[in-house]
Amino acid sequence: MTSPPAAATAAWPRTPTFEDRAAYRDAIPRSFWIDRRSDPPSYPPLEGSVEADLCIVGGGFTGLWAALHAKRRQPDRRVVLVEADRIGSGASGRNGGFVSASITHGIANGLSRFPDEIETLQRLGHDNFSGLRSDVEQLGIDCDLEVNGDLLVAVEPHQVGWLAEDAELLAAHGHDVELFDRDAVRAEVDSPTYLGGLVNRTGEGLVDPARLADGLGAAAADLGVAVHERSPLDSLAADGPAMRLAGGGGEVRAERVLLATNAFPPLRRALRRWILPVYDYVLVTEPLSREQLAAIGWRNRQGIGDTGNQFHYYRLTDDNRILWGGYEAVYRFGGRVDPRHDVDEATFAALSQHFFATFPQLRGIR
Ligand SMILES: Cc1cc2nc3c(=O)[nH]c(=O)nc-3n(C[C@H](O)[C@H](O)[C@H](O)COP(=O)(O)OP(=O)(O)OC[C@H]3O[C@@H](n4cnc5c(N)ncnc54)[C@H](O)[C@@H]3O)c2cc1C
């Protein structure tokens, strides 16, 4: 099934060209981060019957961090983490790698939806951000964490005012921000689509998400969490005061269970109607040459997002590729999650077209 073509906005042209499509013709349709891991730690499948105090289902950031915290708080707690595939193989190993203190997708959005709780949400977000930084540092996780702020850009005239409002709100909440006009933002990163920009130097950074997940898995295992990969669980049932989870060749009986399975079909049927899997895609270029990089600037390497309802996010990797994603959010009928949907030609074409509209200097890059 393919998604409809991207809706046109003033900033984005409507029909992808042959060149836009040719740019990704020989792309490998796999997660860049997962694909380049050379030797990720591996863990045995679940076998036989295991007793635990806590069973965590899912080895993404939610499950991994929960396992770490559970062990740290109570080292003698028996924690088992069961992952259907490999650690970080879900969304955690295939995302943009943007790390943000905002847990409301921006302060203006948070304020409009949760006006009474925004102070708490801001505080929790900053606790989260500093917790991530200190875990990465203390556990010695090598995941290219760059804490270099981010840049929000306006690509349509009305968005310039939004940036000014955002700047005011962020400054009022203690963020170090700077508002750029068209010339100033183009001096920072040069795109003819930019009309203004907002740099936020507080609570924003970038990471290699797959290596972060690997590091968290290894740290959890070091603390004594029993980690199992390639072990899809398919049942969860009460067993006296405990729960019994089973799948493949093994089962876990645990007093407590944490379902950290994100948008995958949940083990409790009753949860299904609350879960809406949506696909979001990224393209990653080949490494930029020094000349290509010089043509667009981007010396401060901050992650960039544009301001529309359908927005793009993009960043440099450690080897100076551009990861370019977002815009479409594709829902499949019935909420199916299937590796076949890892490729979406219409979305790739739109992303490629928008990329070259943003950086025409890079025409020819693959
Ligand atoms: C393209 C894309 C870009 C994104 N960019 C960003 C970004 O830049 N910054 C950001 O903060 N967020 C981003 N996100 C969101 C972010 O990746 C997720 O919010 C986060 O990774 C969710 O982590 P998780 O542990 O909850 O889920 P997941 O990482 O999806 O982990 C769930 C795990 O559960 C396992 N599982 C499922 N069912 C079972 C079962 N029955 N038995 C055993 N295991 C099971 C799966 O195999 C999977 O590994 C992005 C997401 C996508 C898709």
Short mmCIF file of C-alpha atoms and ligand atoms in Angstrom, two decimals:
data_model
loop_
_atom_site.label_atom_id
_atom_site.label_comp_id
_atom_site.label_asym_id
_atom_site.label_seq_id
_atom_site.Cartn_x
_atom_site.Cartn_y
_atom_site.Cartn_z
CA MET A 1 0.00 0.00 0.00
CA THR A 2 1.36 3.45 -0.81
CA SER A 3 0.50 6.75 0.77
CA PRO A 4 -0.96 9.66 -1.20
CA PRO A 5 1.55 12.21 -2.51
CA ALA A 6 2.55 15.01 -0.18
CA ALA A 7 0.15 17.94 -0.06
CA ALA A 8 1.72 21.03 -1.58
CA THR A 9 2.44 24.06 0.59
CA ALA A 10 3.85 27.38 -0.49
CA ALA A 11 7.29 26.16 0.52
CA TRP A 12 7.28 22.75 -1.13
CA PRO A 13 6.88 22.00 -4.84
CA ARG A 14 4.19 19.51 -5.78
CA THR A 15 5.55 16.90 -8.17
CA PRO A 16 8.84 15.09 -7.55
CA THR A 17 11.10 15.10 -10.60
CA PHE A 18 13.03 12.26 -12.16
CA GLU A 19 16.16 13.66 -10.47
CA ASP A 20 14.47 13.70 -7.05
CA ARG A 21 13.65 10.01 -7.42
CA ALA A 22 17.01 9.10 -8.95
CA ALA A 23 18.77 10.50 -5.86
CA TYR A 24 17.64 7.58 -3.69
CA ARG A 25 17.34 4.89 -6.37
CA ASP A 26 20.26 2.88 -5.00
CA ALA A 27 19.54 3.61 -1.32
CA ILE A 28 19.54 0.65 1.07
CA PRO A 29 16.07 0.48 2.66
CA ARG A 30 17.30 -0.18 6.19
CA SER A 31 17.86 1.92 9.29
CA PHE A 32 21.11 3.82 8.83
CA TRP A 33 21.94 3.56 12.54
CA ILE A 34 21.22 -0.15 12.85
CA ASP A 35 22.87 -1.00 9.56
CA ARG A 36 26.21 0.56 10.46
CA ARG A 37 26.58 -1.11 13.87
CA SER A 38 29.53 -3.40 13.50
CA ASP A 39 29.27 -5.73 16.45
CA PRO A 40 26.28 -5.03 18.69
CA PRO A 41 26.13 -6.97 21.97
CA SER A 42 23.87 -10.00 21.69
CA TYR A 43 21.78 -11.82 24.27
CA PRO A 44 20.38 -15.35 24.42
CA PRO A 45 16.75 -16.15 23.59
CA LEU A 46 14.37 -16.86 26.45
CA GLU A 47 14.28 -20.58 27.18
CA GLY A 48 12.50 -22.70 29.77
CA SER A 49 10.71 -21.25 32.80
CA VAL A 50 12.00 -18.15 34.54
CA GLU A 51 10.83 -16.52 37.81
CA ALA A 52 11.19 -12.76 38.13
CA ASP A 53 10.02 -9.84 40.22
CA LEU A 54 9.66 -7.65 37.15
CA CYS A 55 9.32 -8.67 33.51
CA ILE A 56 9.82 -5.92 30.93
CA VAL A 57 8.55 -6.62 27.43
CA GLY A 58 10.39 -4.62 24.76
CA GLY A 59 14.04 -3.62 24.38
CA GLY A 60 13.71 -0.02 23.20
CA PHE A 61 14.50 3.09 25.24
CA THR A 62 11.39 2.66 27.41
CA GLY A 63 12.16 -0.92 28.39
CA LEU A 64 15.92 -0.41 28.69
CA TRP A 65 15.73 2.67 30.89
CA ALA A 66 13.00 1.08 33.01
CA ALA A 67 15.24 -1.97 33.53
CA LEU A 68 18.18 0.22 34.55
CA HIS A 69 16.14 2.26 37.02
CA ALA A 70 14.44 -0.81 38.48
CA LYS A 71 17.80 -2.43 39.18
CA ARG A 72 19.41 0.73 40.50
CA ARG A 73 16.58 1.33 42.94
CA GLN A 74 16.56 -2.22 44.19
CA PRO A 75 19.64 -4.22 43.18
CA ASP A 76 18.29 -7.55 44.45
CA ARG A 77 15.13 -7.25 42.34
CA ARG A 78 15.06 -9.98 39.68
CA VAL A 79 14.49 -8.14 36.40
CA VAL A 80 14.00 -9.90 33.07
CA LEU A 81 13.83 -7.96 29.79
CA VAL A 82 12.43 -9.79 26.78
CA GLU A 83 12.84 -8.39 23.26
CA ALA A 84 11.13 -9.89 20.20
CA ASP A 85 13.96 -8.98 17.83
CA ARG A 86 17.25 -7.25 18.72
CA ILE A 87 17.83 -4.53 21.32
CA GLY A 88 16.99 -1.18 19.70
CA SER A 89 15.45 -2.78 16.61
CA GLY A 90 12.15 -0.87 16.99
CA ALA A 91 11.72 2.90 16.81
CA SER A 92 14.62 3.38 19.25
CA GLY A 93 17.19 2.29 16.68
CA ARG A 94 15.60 3.93 13.67
CA ASN A 95 14.86 7.54 14.51
CA GLY A 96 16.29 11.01 13.99
CA GLY A 97 18.40 10.92 17.13
CA PHE A 98 17.13 14.32 18.30
CA VAL A 99 17.26 14.60 22.07
CA SER A 100 14.98 17.27 23.47
CA ALA A 101 14.07 18.42 26.95
CA SER A 102 10.60 19.16 25.62
CA ILE A 103 8.19 16.30 26.19
CA THR A 104 5.32 18.26 24.62
CA HIS A 105 6.82 18.72 21.17
CA GLY A 106 7.64 22.34 21.84
CA ILE A 107 6.64 24.68 24.59
CA ALA A 108 3.88 26.46 22.63
CA ASN A 109 2.20 23.13 21.89
CA GLY A 110 2.52 22.10 25.54
CA LEU A 111 1.08 25.36 26.75
CA SER A 112 -1.90 25.17 24.41
CA ARG A 113 -2.78 21.60 25.44
CA PHE A 114 -1.76 21.46 29.10
CA PRO A 115 -1.81 25.07 30.34
CA ASP A 116 -2.20 24.06 34.01
CA GLU A 117 0.60 21.53 33.92
CA ILE A 118 3.17 23.20 31.70
CA GLU A 119 5.54 24.07 34.56
CA THR A 120 5.59 20.44 35.72
CA LEU A 121 6.00 19.17 32.16
CA GLN A 122 8.90 21.55 31.59
CA ARG A 123 10.58 20.46 34.82
CA LEU A 124 10.11 16.77 34.05
CA GLY A 125 11.49 17.32 30.56
CA HIS A 126 14.62 19.00 31.89
CA ASP A 127 15.06 16.24 34.51
CA ASN A 128 14.80 13.75 31.66
CA PHE A 129 17.37 15.55 29.56
CA SER A 130 19.90 15.86 32.37
CA GLY A 131 19.20 12.24 33.41
CA LEU A 132 20.02 11.10 29.88
CA ARG A 133 23.22 13.12 29.85
CA SER A 134 24.38 11.83 33.20
CA ASP A 135 23.57 8.20 32.30
CA VAL A 136 25.50 8.49 29.05
CA GLU A 137 28.44 9.98 30.92
CA GLN A 138 28.41 7.73 33.99
CA LEU A 139 27.87 4.54 32.03
CA GLY A 140 30.46 5.57 29.45
CA ILE A 141 28.09 5.02 26.52
CA ASP A 142 29.78 5.92 23.26
CA CYS A 143 26.83 7.28 21.26
CA ASP A 144 28.07 10.58 19.76
CA LEU A 145 25.96 12.70 22.09
CA GLU A 146 26.26 16.31 20.90
CA VAL A 147 24.59 18.92 23.09
CA ASN A 148 24.59 21.77 20.63
CA GLY A 149 21.08 23.21 20.72
CA ASP A 150 18.69 23.21 17.82
CA LEU A 151 17.51 25.53 15.09
CA LEU A 152 13.86 26.02 14.24
CA VAL A 153 13.33 27.62 10.84
CA ALA A 154 10.40 29.45 9.26
CA VAL A 155 9.75 28.55 5.62
CA GLU A 156 6.48 30.44 5.23
CA PRO A 157 5.82 34.09 6.17
CA HIS A 158 3.31 33.38 8.95
CA GLN A 159 5.82 31.07 10.67
CA VAL A 160 8.18 33.98 11.34
CA GLY A 161 5.73 35.29 13.95
CA TRP A 162 5.44 31.82 15.50
CA LEU A 163 9.20 31.77 16.04
CA ALA A 164 9.07 35.13 17.81
CA GLU A 165 6.31 33.83 20.11
CA ASP A 166 8.29 30.66 20.79
CA ALA A 167 11.42 32.70 21.55
CA GLU A 168 9.53 34.75 24.12
CA LEU A 169 8.03 31.67 25.78
CA LEU A 170 11.33 29.80 25.88
CA ALA A 171 13.20 32.81 27.27
CA ALA A 172 10.54 33.20 29.97
CA HIS A 173 11.24 29.57 30.92
CA GLY A 174 14.96 30.15 31.24
CA HIS A 175 16.14 28.98 27.81
CA ASP A 176 19.10 30.56 26.05
CA VAL A 177 17.56 31.56 22.70
CA GLU A 178 18.39 33.77 19.75
CA LEU A 179 16.05 34.93 17.01
CA PHE A 180 17.43 35.26 13.46
CA ASP A 181 16.10 37.21 10.51
CA ARG A 182 16.42 35.82 7.01
CA ASP A 183 20.03 36.92 6.48
CA ALA A 184 21.18 35.79 9.92
CA VAL A 185 19.61 32.35 9.63
CA ARG A 186 21.09 31.90 6.16
CA ALA A 187 24.48 32.81 7.57
CA GLU A 188 23.99 29.96 10.07
CA VAL A 189 22.71 27.39 7.55
CA ASP A 190 22.14 28.45 3.98
CA SER A 191 18.80 27.54 2.46
CA PRO A 192 16.82 29.75 0.08
CA THR A 193 13.64 28.49 1.80
CA TYR A 194 14.52 30.08 5.16
CA LEU A 195 12.72 33.26 6.19
CA GLY A 196 13.79 33.32 9.83
CA GLY A 197 15.20 31.10 12.55
CA LEU A 198 15.26 30.48 16.26
CA VAL A 199 18.24 28.92 17.98
CA ASN A 200 17.51 27.23 21.30
CA ARG A 201 20.72 26.40 23.15
CA THR A 202 19.03 24.86 26.19
CA GLY A 203 18.04 21.21 26.45
CA GLU A 204 18.57 20.14 22.85
CA GLY A 205 21.07 17.71 21.35
CA LEU A 206 21.74 14.80 19.04
CA VAL A 207 22.69 11.20 19.53
CA ASP A 208 23.33 7.97 17.61
CA PRO A 209 20.19 6.21 18.85
CA ALA A 210 21.20 2.63 18.03
CA ARG A 211 24.47 2.96 19.92
CA LEU A 212 22.62 4.55 22.81
CA ALA A 213 20.27 1.54 22.91
CA ASP A 214 23.23 -0.86 22.71
CA GLY A 215 24.94 0.95 25.58
CA LEU A 216 21.82 0.89 27.73
CA GLY A 217 21.36 -2.83 27.05
CA ALA A 218 24.94 -3.56 28.05
CA ALA A 219 24.65 -1.42 31.19
CA ALA A 220 21.42 -3.16 32.20
CA ALA A 221 22.99 -6.58 31.67
CA ASP A 222 26.03 -5.49 33.74
CA LEU A 223 23.72 -4.56 36.59
CA GLY A 224 22.23 -8.04 36.50
CA VAL A 225 19.16 -7.63 34.29
CA ALA A 226 18.54 -10.88 32.40
CA VAL A 227 18.24 -9.67 28.80
CA HIS A 228 16.77 -11.92 26.10
CA GLU A 229 16.62 -11.17 22.38
CA ARG A 230 14.82 -12.88 19.49
CA SER A 231 12.07 -13.86 21.92
CA PRO A 232 8.64 -12.60 20.82
CA LEU A 233 6.14 -13.06 23.63
CA ASP A 234 2.63 -13.87 22.54
CA SER A 235 0.63 -14.38 25.71
CA LEU A 236 0.11 -12.70 29.04
CA ALA A 237 -2.22 -14.20 31.64
CA ALA A 238 -2.86 -14.00 35.36
CA ASP A 239 -1.28 -16.80 37.36
CA GLY A 240 -2.40 -16.48 40.97
CA PRO A 241 -1.03 -13.20 42.32
CA ALA A 242 1.52 -13.07 39.46
CA MET A 243 1.46 -12.90 35.65
CA ARG A 244 2.69 -15.51 33.21
CA LEU A 245 4.16 -14.44 29.88
CA ALA A 246 5.06 -16.94 27.21
CA GLY A 247 6.33 -17.13 23.66
CA GLY A 248 8.79 -19.06 21.52
CA GLY A 249 10.62 -21.51 23.69
CA GLY A 250 10.16 -19.92 27.09
CA GLU A 251 8.01 -18.33 29.73
CA VAL A 252 8.39 -15.83 32.56
CA ARG A 253 6.35 -15.75 35.75
CA ALA A 254 6.60 -12.31 37.29
CA GLU A 255 4.93 -10.32 40.02
CA ARG A 256 5.05 -7.18 37.91
CA VAL A 257 5.05 -6.62 34.17
CA LEU A 258 5.93 -3.55 32.14
CA LEU A 259 4.69 -3.54 28.56
CA ALA A 260 7.21 -1.36 26.70
CA THR A 261 6.11 -2.40 23.23
CA ASN A 262 5.36 1.07 21.83
CA ALA A 263 3.23 0.91 18.67
CA PHE A 264 3.56 -2.86 18.22
CA PRO A 265 0.42 -4.93 18.85
CA PRO A 266 0.08 -5.03 22.66
CA LEU A 267 -0.14 -8.27 24.62
CA ARG A 268 -3.32 -7.03 26.31
CA ARG A 269 -6.15 -6.92 23.78
CA ALA A 270 -7.89 -4.18 25.77
CA LEU A 271 -5.00 -1.81 24.96
CA ARG A 272 -5.34 -2.16 21.20
CA ARG A 273 -7.85 0.61 20.71
CA TRP A 274 -5.48 3.04 22.43
CA ILE A 275 -2.61 2.35 20.07
CA LEU A 276 -2.32 4.01 16.68
CA PRO A 277 0.85 3.04 14.81
CA VAL A 278 2.00 5.79 12.46
CA TYR A 279 4.95 5.48 10.09
CA ASP A 280 7.45 8.30 9.80
CA TYR A 281 10.37 8.05 7.36
CA VAL A 282 13.90 9.39 6.98
CA LEU A 283 16.43 9.47 4.16
CA VAL A 284 20.17 9.61 4.80
CA THR A 285 22.60 11.02 2.22
CA GLU A 286 26.11 9.93 1.45
CA PRO A 287 28.77 11.88 3.43
CA LEU A 288 29.04 15.49 2.29
CA SER A 289 32.39 16.59 0.88
CA ARG A 290 34.11 19.59 2.44
CA GLU A 291 32.90 21.72 -0.50
CA GLN A 292 29.32 20.55 -0.15
CA LEU A 293 29.36 21.29 3.56
CA ALA A 294 30.89 24.71 2.95
CA ALA A 295 28.11 25.44 0.45
CA ILE A 296 25.45 25.13 3.15
CA GLY A 297 27.35 26.34 6.22
CA TRP A 298 25.95 24.49 9.26
CA ARG A 299 29.14 24.95 11.27
CA ASN A 300 27.35 24.58 14.61
CA ARG A 301 25.90 21.18 13.64
CA GLN A 302 22.65 21.75 15.50
CA GLY A 303 19.58 19.68 14.63
CA ILE A 304 17.10 21.60 12.47
CA GLY A 305 13.32 21.48 12.23
CA ASP A 306 10.91 23.55 10.20
CA THR A 307 7.82 24.96 11.73
CA GLY A 308 4.86 23.63 9.75
CA ASN A 309 2.17 21.30 10.98
CA GLN A 310 3.82 18.78 8.71
CA PHE A 311 7.44 19.44 9.54
CA HIS A 312 10.82 18.15 8.45
CA TYR A 313 13.65 17.42 10.86
CA TYR A 314 17.23 17.09 9.74
CA ARG A 315 20.70 16.77 11.15
CA LEU A 316 24.29 15.91 10.40
CA THR A 317 25.70 12.54 11.38
CA ASP A 318 29.21 12.10 12.77
CA ASP A 319 30.48 11.46 9.22
CA ASN A 320 28.64 14.48 7.80
CA ARG A 321 25.74 12.81 6.08
CA ILE A 322 22.41 14.58 6.29
CA LEU A 323 19.58 12.64 7.87
CA TRP A 324 16.37 14.16 6.51
CA GLY A 325 12.98 13.04 7.76
CA GLY A 326 9.44 13.80 8.76
CA TYR A 327 6.66 15.61 6.90
CA GLU A 328 4.38 12.62 6.28
CA ALA A 329 2.86 10.55 9.08
CA VAL A 330 1.47 7.46 7.40
CA TYR A 331 -1.23 5.32 9.00
CA ARG A 332 -1.89 1.89 7.49
CA PHE A 333 -5.39 0.45 7.47
CA GLY A 334 -5.93 -1.70 10.55
CA GLY A 335 -2.84 -0.24 12.22
CA ARG A 336 -0.58 -2.87 10.73
CA VAL A 337 3.12 -2.86 11.67
CA ASP A 338 5.00 -4.83 9.05
CA PRO A 339 8.56 -4.73 7.65
CA ARG A 340 6.97 -4.34 4.17
CA HIS A 341 6.03 -0.81 5.21
CA ASP A 342 9.66 0.12 5.84
CA VAL A 343 9.69 1.35 2.23
CA ASP A 344 7.24 4.00 1.07
CA GLU A 345 8.02 5.26 -2.40
CA ALA A 346 5.64 8.26 -2.34
CA THR A 347 7.06 9.50 0.96
CA PHE A 348 10.65 8.98 -0.17
CA ALA A 349 9.96 10.98 -3.36
CA ALA A 350 8.41 13.85 -1.39
CA LEU A 351 11.27 13.84 1.13
CA SER A 352 13.85 13.88 -1.64
CA GLN A 353 12.08 16.71 -3.44
CA HIS A 354 11.84 18.79 -0.26
CA PHE A 355 15.49 18.11 0.52
CA PHE A 356 16.65 19.53 -2.82
CA ALA A 357 14.24 22.47 -2.52
CA THR A 358 15.90 23.23 0.81
CA PHE A 359 19.48 22.66 -0.32
CA PRO A 360 19.65 23.17 -4.11
CA GLN A 361 23.43 23.53 -3.65
CA LEU A 362 23.52 19.77 -3.00
CA ARG A 363 21.81 18.71 -6.24
CA GLY A 364 23.56 15.55 -7.41
CA ILE A 365 24.15 14.11 -3.94
CA ARG A 366 22.70 10.66 -3.34
C1 LIG B 1 11.42 7.71 11.87
C2 LIG B 1 11.33 8.10 13.33
C3 LIG B 1 12.03 9.21 13.78
C4 LIG B 1 11.96 9.59 15.12
N1 LIG B 1 12.76 10.61 15.54
C5 LIG B 1 12.82 10.90 16.87
C6 LIG B 1 13.75 11.85 17.34
O1 LIG B 1 14.55 12.40 16.58
N2 LIG B 1 13.76 12.13 18.67
C7 LIG B 1 12.90 11.48 19.54
O2 LIG B 1 12.95 11.78 20.75
N3 LIG B 1 12.03 10.55 19.12
C8 LIG B 1 11.99 10.22 17.81
N4 LIG B 1 11.15 9.24 17.38
C9 LIG B 1 10.34 8.52 18.38
C10 LIG B 1 11.20 7.55 19.19
O3 LIG B 1 12.01 6.78 18.33
C11 LIG B 1 10.29 6.64 20.03
O4 LIG B 1 9.42 7.44 20.80
C12 LIG B 1 11.07 5.75 20.97
O5 LIG B 1 12.13 5.08 20.33
C13 LIG B 1 10.11 4.74 21.60
O6 LIG B 1 10.86 3.83 22.38
P1 LIG B 1 10.14 2.56 22.94
O7 LIG B 1 11.12 1.81 23.74
O8 LIG B 1 8.89 2.97 23.62
O9 LIG B 1 9.69 1.74 21.65
P2 LIG B 1 10.53 0.85 20.61
O10 LIG B 1 11.91 1.33 20.43
O11 LIG B 1 9.69 0.73 19.38
O12 LIG B 1 10.64 -0.54 21.35
C14 LIG B 1 9.56 -1.43 21.47
C15 LIG B 1 10.18 -2.82 21.41
O13 LIG B 1 9.21 -3.77 21.81
C16 LIG B 1 9.49 -4.97 21.09
N5 LIG B 1 8.29 -5.79 21.11
C17 LIG B 1 7.07 -5.50 20.58
N6 LIG B 1 6.20 -6.49 20.81
C18 LIG B 1 6.88 -7.45 21.52
C19 LIG B 1 6.52 -8.72 22.05
N7 LIG B 1 5.28 -9.21 21.90
N8 LIG B 1 7.46 -9.44 22.71
C20 LIG B 1 8.72 -8.93 22.88
N9 LIG B 1 9.10 -7.72 22.40
C21 LIG B 1 8.20 -7.00 21.73
C22 LIG B 1 9.85 -4.47 19.70
O14 LIG B 1 10.58 -5.43 18.95
C23 LIG B 1 10.64 -3.22 20.01
O15 LIG B 1 12.04 -3.44 20.02
C24 LIG B 1 11.16 8.85 16.03
C25 LIG B 1 10.45 7.73 15.58
C26 LIG B 1 10.54 7.35 14.25
C27 LIG B 1 9.80 6.11 13.80
#
